[in-house]
Short mmCIF file of C-alpha atoms in Angstrom, two decimals:
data_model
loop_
_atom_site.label_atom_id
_atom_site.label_comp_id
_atom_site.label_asym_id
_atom_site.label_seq_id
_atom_site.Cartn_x
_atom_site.Cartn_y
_atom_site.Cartn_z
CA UNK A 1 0.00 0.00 0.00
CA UNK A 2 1.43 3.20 -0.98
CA UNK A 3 1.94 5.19 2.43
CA UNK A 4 0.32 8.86 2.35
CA UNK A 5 3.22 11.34 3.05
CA UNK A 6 3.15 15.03 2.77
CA UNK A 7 6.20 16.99 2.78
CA UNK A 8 6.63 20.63 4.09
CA UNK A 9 8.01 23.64 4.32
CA UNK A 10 10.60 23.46 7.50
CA UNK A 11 9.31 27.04 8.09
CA UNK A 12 6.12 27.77 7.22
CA UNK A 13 4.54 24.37 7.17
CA UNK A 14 3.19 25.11 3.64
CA UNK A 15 2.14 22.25 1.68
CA UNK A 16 4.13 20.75 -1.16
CA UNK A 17 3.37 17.76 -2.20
CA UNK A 18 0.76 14.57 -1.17
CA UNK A 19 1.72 11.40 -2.95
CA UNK A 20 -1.58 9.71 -2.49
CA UNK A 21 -3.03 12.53 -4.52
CA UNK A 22 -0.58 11.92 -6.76
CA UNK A 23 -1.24 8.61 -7.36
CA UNK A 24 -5.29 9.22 -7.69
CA UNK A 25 -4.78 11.64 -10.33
CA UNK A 26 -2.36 9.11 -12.38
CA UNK A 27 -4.71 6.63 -12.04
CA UNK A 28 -7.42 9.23 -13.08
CA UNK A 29 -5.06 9.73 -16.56
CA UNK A 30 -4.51 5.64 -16.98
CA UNK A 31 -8.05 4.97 -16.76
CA UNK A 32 -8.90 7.72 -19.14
CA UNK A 33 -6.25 6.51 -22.05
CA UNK A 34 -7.87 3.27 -21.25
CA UNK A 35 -11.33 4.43 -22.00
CA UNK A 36 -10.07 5.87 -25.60
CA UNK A 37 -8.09 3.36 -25.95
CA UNK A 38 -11.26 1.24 -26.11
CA UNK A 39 -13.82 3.71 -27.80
CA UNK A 40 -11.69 5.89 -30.41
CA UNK A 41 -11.13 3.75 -33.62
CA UNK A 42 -7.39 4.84 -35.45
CA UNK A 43 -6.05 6.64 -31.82
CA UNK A 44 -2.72 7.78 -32.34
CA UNK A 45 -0.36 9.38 -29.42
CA UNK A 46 -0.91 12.37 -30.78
CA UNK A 47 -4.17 12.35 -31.29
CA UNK A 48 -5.14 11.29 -27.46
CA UNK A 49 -2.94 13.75 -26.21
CA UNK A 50 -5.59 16.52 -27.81
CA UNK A 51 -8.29 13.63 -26.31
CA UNK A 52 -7.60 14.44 -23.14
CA UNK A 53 -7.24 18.09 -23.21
CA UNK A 54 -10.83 18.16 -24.21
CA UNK A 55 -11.85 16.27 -21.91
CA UNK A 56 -10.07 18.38 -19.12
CA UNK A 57 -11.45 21.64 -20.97
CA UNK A 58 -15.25 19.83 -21.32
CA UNK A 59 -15.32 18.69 -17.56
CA UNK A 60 -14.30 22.10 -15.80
CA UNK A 61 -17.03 23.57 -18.19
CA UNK A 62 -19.59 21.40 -17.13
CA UNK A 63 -18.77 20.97 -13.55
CA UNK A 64 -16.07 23.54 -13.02
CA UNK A 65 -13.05 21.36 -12.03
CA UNK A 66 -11.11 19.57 -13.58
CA UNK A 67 -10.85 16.17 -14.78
CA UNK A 68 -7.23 15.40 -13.96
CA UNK A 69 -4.31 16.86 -12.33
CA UNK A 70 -2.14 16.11 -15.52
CA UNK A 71 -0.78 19.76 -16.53
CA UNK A 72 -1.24 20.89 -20.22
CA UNK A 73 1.10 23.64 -21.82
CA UNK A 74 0.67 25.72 -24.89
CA UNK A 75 2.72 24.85 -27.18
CA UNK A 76 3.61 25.16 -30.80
CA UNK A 77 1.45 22.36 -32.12
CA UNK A 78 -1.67 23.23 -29.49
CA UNK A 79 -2.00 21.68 -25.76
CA UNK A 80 0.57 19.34 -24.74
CA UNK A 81 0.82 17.20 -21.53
CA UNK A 82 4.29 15.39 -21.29
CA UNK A 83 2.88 13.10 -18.88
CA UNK A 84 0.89 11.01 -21.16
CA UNK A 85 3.56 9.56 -22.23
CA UNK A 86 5.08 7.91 -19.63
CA UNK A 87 1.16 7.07 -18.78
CA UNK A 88 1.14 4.94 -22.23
CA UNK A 89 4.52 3.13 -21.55
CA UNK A 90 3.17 2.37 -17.72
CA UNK A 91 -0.12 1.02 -19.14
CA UNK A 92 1.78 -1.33 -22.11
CA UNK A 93 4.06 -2.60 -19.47
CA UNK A 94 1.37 -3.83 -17.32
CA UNK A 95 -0.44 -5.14 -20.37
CA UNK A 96 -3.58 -2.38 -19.94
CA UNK A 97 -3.18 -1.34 -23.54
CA UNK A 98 -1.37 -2.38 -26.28
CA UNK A 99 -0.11 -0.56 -29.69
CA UNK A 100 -1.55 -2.02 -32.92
CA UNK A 101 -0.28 -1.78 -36.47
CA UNK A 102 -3.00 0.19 -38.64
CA UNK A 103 -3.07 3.26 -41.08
CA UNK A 104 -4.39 6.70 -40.55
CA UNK A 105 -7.09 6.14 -42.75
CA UNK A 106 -9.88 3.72 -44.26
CA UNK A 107 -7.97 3.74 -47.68
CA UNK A 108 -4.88 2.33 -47.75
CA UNK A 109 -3.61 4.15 -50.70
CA UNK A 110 -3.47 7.82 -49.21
CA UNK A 111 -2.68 6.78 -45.29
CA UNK A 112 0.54 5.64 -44.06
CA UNK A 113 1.36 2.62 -41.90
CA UNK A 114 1.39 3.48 -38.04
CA UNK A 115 1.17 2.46 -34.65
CA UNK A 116 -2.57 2.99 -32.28
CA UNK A 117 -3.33 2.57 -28.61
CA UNK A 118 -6.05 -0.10 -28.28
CA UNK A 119 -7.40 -1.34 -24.69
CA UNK A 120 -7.23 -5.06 -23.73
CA UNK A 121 -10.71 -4.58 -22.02
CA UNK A 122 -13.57 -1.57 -21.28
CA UNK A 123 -12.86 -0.75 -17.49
CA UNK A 124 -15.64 2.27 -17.40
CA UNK A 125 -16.45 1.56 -13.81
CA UNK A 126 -13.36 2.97 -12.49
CA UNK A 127 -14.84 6.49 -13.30
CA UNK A 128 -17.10 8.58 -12.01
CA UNK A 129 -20.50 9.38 -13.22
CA UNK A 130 -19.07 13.04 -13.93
CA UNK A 131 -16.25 11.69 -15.76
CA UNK A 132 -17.49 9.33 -17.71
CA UNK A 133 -20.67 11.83 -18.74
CA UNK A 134 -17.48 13.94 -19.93
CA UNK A 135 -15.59 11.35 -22.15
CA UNK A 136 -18.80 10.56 -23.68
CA UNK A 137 -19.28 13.35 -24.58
CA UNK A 138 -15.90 14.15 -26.20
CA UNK A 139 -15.68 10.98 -27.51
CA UNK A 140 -19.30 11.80 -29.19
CA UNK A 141 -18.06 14.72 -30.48
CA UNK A 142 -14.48 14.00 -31.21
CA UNK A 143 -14.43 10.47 -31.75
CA UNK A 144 -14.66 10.16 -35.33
CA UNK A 145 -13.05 13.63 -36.28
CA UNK A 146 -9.68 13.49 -38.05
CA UNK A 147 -6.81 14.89 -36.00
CA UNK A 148 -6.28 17.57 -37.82
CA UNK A 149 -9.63 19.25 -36.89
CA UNK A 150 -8.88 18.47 -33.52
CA UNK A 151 -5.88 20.36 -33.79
CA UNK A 152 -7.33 23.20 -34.77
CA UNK A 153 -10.21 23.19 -32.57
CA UNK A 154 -8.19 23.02 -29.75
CA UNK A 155 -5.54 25.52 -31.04
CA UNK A 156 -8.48 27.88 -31.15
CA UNK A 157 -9.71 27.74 -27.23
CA UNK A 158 -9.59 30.60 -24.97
CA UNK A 159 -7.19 28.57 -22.62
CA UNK A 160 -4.78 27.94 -24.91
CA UNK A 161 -5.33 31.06 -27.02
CA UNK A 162 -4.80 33.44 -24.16
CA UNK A 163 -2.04 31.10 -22.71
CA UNK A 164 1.85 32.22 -23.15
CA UNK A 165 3.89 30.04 -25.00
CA UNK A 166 5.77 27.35 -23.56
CA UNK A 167 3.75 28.23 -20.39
CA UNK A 168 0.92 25.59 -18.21
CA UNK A 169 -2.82 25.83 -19.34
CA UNK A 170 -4.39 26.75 -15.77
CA UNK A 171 -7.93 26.53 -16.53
CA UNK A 172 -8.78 27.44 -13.18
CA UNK A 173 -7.83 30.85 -13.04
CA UNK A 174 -10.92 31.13 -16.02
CA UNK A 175 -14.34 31.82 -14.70
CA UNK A 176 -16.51 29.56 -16.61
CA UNK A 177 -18.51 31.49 -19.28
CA UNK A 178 -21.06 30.29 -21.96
CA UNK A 179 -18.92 28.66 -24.58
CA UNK A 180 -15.90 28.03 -22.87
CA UNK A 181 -15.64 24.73 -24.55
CA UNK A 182 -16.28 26.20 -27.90
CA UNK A 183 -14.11 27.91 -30.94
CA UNK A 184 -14.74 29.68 -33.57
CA UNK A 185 -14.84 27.71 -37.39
CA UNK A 186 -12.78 28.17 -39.93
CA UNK A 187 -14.99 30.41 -41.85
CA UNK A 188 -16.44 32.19 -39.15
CA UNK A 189 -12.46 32.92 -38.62
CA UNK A 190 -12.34 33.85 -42.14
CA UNK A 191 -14.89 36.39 -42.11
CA UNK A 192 -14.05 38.59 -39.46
CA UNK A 193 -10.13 38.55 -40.78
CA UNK A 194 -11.84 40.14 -43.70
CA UNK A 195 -13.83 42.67 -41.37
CA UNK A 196 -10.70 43.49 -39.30
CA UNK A 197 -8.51 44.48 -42.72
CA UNK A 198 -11.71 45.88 -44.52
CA UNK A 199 -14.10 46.78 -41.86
CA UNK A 200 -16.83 48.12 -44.51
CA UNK A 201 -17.71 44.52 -45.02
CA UNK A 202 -20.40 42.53 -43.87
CA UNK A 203 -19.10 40.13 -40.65
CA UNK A 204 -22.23 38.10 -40.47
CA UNK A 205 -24.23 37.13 -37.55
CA UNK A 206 -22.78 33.82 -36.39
CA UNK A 207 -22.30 35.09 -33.09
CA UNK A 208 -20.24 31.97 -30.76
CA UNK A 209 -22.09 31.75 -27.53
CA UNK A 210 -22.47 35.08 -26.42
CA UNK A 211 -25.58 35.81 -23.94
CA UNK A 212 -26.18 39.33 -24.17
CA UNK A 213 -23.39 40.84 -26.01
CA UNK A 214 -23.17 41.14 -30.16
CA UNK A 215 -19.55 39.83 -29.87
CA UNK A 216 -17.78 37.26 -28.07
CA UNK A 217 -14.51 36.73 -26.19
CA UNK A 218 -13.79 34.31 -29.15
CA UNK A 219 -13.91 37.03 -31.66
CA UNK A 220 -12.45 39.51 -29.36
CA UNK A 221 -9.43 36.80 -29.86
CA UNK A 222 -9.31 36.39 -33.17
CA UNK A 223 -9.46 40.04 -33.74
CA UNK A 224 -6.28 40.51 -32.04
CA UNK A 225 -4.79 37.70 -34.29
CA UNK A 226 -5.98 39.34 -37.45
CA UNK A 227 -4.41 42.56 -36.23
CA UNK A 228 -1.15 41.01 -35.76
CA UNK A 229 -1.38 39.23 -39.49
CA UNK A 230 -1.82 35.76 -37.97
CA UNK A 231 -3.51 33.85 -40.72
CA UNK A 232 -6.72 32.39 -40.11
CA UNK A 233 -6.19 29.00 -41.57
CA UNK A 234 -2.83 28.05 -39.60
CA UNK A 235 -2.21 27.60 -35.91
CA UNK A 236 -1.46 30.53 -34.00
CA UNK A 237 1.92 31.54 -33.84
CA UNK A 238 3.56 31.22 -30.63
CA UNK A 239 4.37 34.77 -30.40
CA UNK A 240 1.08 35.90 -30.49
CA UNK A 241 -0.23 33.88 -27.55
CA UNK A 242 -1.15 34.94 -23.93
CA UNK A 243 -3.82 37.61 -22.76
CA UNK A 244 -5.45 38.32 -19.76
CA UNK A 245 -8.47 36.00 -20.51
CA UNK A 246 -10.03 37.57 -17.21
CA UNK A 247 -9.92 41.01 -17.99
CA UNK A 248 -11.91 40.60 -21.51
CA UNK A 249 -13.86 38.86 -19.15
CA UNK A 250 -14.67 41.55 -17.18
CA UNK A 251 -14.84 43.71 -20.02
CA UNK A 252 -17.97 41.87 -21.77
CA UNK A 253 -19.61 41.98 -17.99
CA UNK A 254 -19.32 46.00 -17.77
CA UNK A 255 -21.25 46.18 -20.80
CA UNK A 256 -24.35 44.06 -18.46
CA UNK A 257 -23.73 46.24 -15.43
CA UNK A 258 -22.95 49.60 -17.31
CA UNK A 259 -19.84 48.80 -15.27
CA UNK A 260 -20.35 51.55 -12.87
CA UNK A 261 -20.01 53.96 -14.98
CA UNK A 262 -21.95 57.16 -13.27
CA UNK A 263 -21.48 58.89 -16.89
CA UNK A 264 -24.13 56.59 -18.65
CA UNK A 265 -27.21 58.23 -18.20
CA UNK A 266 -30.93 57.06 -18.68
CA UNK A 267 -31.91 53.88 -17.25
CA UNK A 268 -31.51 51.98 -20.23
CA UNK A 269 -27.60 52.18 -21.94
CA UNK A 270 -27.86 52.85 -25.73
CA UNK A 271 -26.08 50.74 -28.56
CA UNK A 272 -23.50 53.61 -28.73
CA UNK A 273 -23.54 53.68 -24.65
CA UNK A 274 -22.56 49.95 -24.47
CA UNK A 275 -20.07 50.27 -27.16
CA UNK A 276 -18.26 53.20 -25.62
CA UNK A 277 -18.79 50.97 -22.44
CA UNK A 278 -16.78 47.59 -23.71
CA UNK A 279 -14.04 49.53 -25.89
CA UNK A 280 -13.03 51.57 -22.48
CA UNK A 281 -13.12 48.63 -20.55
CA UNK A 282 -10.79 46.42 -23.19
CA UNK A 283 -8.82 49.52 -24.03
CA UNK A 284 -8.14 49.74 -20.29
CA UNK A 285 -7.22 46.14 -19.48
CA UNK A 286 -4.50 46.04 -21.59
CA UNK A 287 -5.28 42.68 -21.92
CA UNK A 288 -3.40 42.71 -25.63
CA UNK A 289 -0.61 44.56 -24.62
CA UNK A 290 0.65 47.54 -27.43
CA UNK A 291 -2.56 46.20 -29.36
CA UNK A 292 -5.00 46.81 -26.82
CA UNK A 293 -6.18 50.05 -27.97
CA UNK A 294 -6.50 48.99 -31.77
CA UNK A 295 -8.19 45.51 -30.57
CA UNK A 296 -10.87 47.53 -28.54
CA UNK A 297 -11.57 50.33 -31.16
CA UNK A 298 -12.22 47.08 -33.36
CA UNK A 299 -14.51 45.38 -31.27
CA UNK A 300 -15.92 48.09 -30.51
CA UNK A 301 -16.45 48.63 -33.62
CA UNK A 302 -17.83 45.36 -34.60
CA UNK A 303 -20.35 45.90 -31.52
CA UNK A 304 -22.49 48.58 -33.45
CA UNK A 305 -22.40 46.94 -36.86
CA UNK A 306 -24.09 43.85 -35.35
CA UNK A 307 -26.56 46.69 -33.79
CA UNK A 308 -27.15 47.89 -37.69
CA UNK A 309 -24.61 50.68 -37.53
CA UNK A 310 -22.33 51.62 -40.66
CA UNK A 311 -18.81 53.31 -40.52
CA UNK A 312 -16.99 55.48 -43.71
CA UNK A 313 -13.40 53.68 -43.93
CA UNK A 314 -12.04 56.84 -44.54
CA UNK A 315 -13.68 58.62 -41.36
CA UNK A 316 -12.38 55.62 -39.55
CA UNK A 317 -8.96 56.56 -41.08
CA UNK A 318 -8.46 60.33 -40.43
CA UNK A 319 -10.73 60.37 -37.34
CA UNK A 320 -9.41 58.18 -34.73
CA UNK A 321 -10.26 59.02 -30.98
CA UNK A 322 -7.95 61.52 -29.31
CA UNK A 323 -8.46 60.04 -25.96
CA UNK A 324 -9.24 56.39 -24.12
CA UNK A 325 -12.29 57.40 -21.59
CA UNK A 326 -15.45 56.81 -22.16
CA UNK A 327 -16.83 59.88 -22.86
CA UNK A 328 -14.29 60.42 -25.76
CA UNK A 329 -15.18 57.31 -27.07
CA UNK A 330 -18.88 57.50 -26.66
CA UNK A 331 -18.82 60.97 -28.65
CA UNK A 332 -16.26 59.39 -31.26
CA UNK A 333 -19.00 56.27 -31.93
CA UNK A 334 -21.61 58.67 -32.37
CA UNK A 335 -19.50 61.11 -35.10
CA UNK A 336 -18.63 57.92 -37.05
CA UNK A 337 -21.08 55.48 -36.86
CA UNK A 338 -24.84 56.18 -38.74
CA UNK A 339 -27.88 53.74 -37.73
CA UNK A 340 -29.20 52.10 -40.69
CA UNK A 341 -32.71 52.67 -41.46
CA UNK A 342 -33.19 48.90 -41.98
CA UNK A 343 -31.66 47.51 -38.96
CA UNK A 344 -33.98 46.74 -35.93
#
C-alpha cells in the first residue's frame, strides 16, 4: 500500500506535495487513455494527447473542475501534456493497452502505416458518473473527427489562445462562461479577418455563444490575431499567444452592469452607450498589450455593426479618438457610426 506522506516547508509548514493525490490523479489519466483506448477507432499518441485536453477543458465547463491533475502547456502544435507519455509506456508494461499496427485512414492508398493505442478490455467503472458523462461526450463529439480538426479546434480555445507560450494551461484561473468549450470555425475565422482588414464589409451574424453581447470573447481573440497578421487557416503563432483571458472577461460583464459607470445616463444604456462601455473597458485592461487600444476600437467597432450601424473607412482613417475614456469614445462612436434605417 502506498503510504500517504506530505512533505513541508521546515518554516512555514506550507504544503508541497501529497503522494496519495498523486497517485489518484495518475490513475485518473490511466483509466482515461484506457477508456479511448477502447472507444476511439485509429487513436494515435498524438491524437489522445488533444483527447484528453478536451476532456479536461469539457469537464471544468460542465462541472467547473477539472478532470485530472495532468498539466497541459501551450505549445507550438496546441496543448501538450508530457505526462501522457510515460502514462502509455506504464499502461503497455502492465499489459492495460497495447499498440496495434494500422493506417491513418480507411484507404490504404493515401494513409501511411502506423502504430494505435487499443485497450485489452472496457474498465468504465473505475470512473465517475461526472467523468465518464465527460468522455462521452468528447468521444461523441471527437471520436470520429480526423486529427487535424482536432488540432485546430483546440488551437483555437480561450485557454490555450490566451495562454503564453511554452507556459501551463491553468484553466482554473478562467471563470466559466457560456462557450468556454467552444471555438470559432474556420470560416467564421475567415470572415471577421476580412472585417478586421476591410471593416466596410459585412461580418455576419454567427455570433459563438455570447448571452447578451453582439460579440464574443472568441472574436475579441481572433481580432487581435488578425491585427497582428496571424492567418486564419494556420495555428497561431507562438508569439502571439497569452492575454489576460479575465480582464476581456470583465470587459464583456461591464457592458451588463454599465460597469459603474456614473457617466451613462438614462436607465436603459444605448447601442453607442454599451459600445463606448466595452471599448473603455478592453482599451483599459490592456489585456493585448501595445494592441490593446486597436483591438478595442475594433470590437468596438464590430459591436455597433451587429446593432445595424455603418462606418466610412475613410472617417475611420483620419478620425481616430484623441483620448481612451469613455466619454471620448462615446462621442467618437456617435461622429462615425450612422444607424441604418433597416436595422432593428
Amino acid at each position: 500500500m502506498l503510504e500517504k506522506r506530505t512533505l513541508l516547508y521546515p518554516a512555514s509548514g506550507e504544503f508541497i506535495y501529497n503522494y496519495t493525490q498523486h497517485k489518484n490523479e495518475r490513475d485518473t489519466l490511466k483509466n482515461l487513455i484506457t477508456y479511448f483506448g477502447c472507444t476511439v477507432p485509429r487513436l494515435l499518441e498524438v491524437k489522445l494527447n488533444k483527447l484528453i485536453y478536451i476532456a479536461q477543458l469539457y469537464h471544468y465547463s460542465n462541472y467547473g473542475e477539472l478532470l485530472t491533475g495532468t498539466r497541459f502547456f501551450s505549445l507550438s502544435n496546441g496543448p501538450h501534456a508530457p505526462a501522457i507519455s510515460s502514462a502509455i509506456k506504464e499502461l503497455i508494461e502492465s499489459n492495460a493497452i497495447y499498440l496495434e499496427k494500422s493506417r491513418t485512414s480507411t484507404d490504404p492508398i493515401y494513409s501511411n502505416p502506423c502504430m494505435t493505442i487499443r485497450s485489452c478490455e472496457l474498465k468504465d467503472e473505475k470512473l465517475s458518473t461526472p467523468c465518464l458523462n465527460t468522455v462521452r461526450e468528447v468521444v461523441e463529439d471527437w471520436g470520429e473527427k480526423n486529427f487535424e480538426d482536432i488540432l485546430h479546434y483546440t488551437a483555437r480555445t480561450i485557454p490555450f489562445l490566451s495562454t503564453a507560450f511554452r507556459e501551463y494551461i491553468d484553466l482554473t484561473m478562467i471563470d466559466r462562461f457560456p462557450g468556454l468549450k467552444q471555438a470559432l470555425s474556420l470560416p467564421q475565422r475567415i470572415r471577421l479577418h476580412g472585417f478586421v482588414e476591410a471593416n466596410d464589409e459585412e461580418v455576419g451574424q454567427d455570433i459563438i455563444y455570447s448571452e447578451s453581447c453582439p460579440v464574443s470573447i472568441h472574436e475579441v481573440a481572433e481580432i487581435y490575431l488578425a491585427l497582428r497578421g496571424d492567418p486564419p487557416e494556420k495555428i497561431p503563432s507562438r508569439e502571439f499567444l497569452g492575454f489576460n483571458v479575465q480582464a476581456v472577461l470583465d470587459a464583456f460583464a461591464s457592458v451588463d452592469v454599465g460597469g459603474g459607470n456614473e457617466e451613462i445616463t438614462g436607465k436603459y444604456p444605448t447601442d453607442i452607450d454599451n459600445a463606448a462601455q466595452l471599448t473603455c473597458s478592453l482599451l483599459n485592461s490592456m489585456s493585448f498589450r501595445h494592441y490593446s487600444a486597436r483591438v478595442a476600437l475594433t470590437t468596438g467597432i464590430l459591436f455597433l455593426k451587429r446593432c445595424g450601424y455603418s462606418f466610412g473607412r475613410d472617417n475611420l482613417e483620419e478620425r481616430w479618438p484623441e483620448g481612451s475614456d469613455y466619454k471620448t469614445l462615446r462621442e467618437w462612436f456617435n461622429r462615425v457610426s450612422v444607424k441604418t434605417d433597416n436595422a432593428d
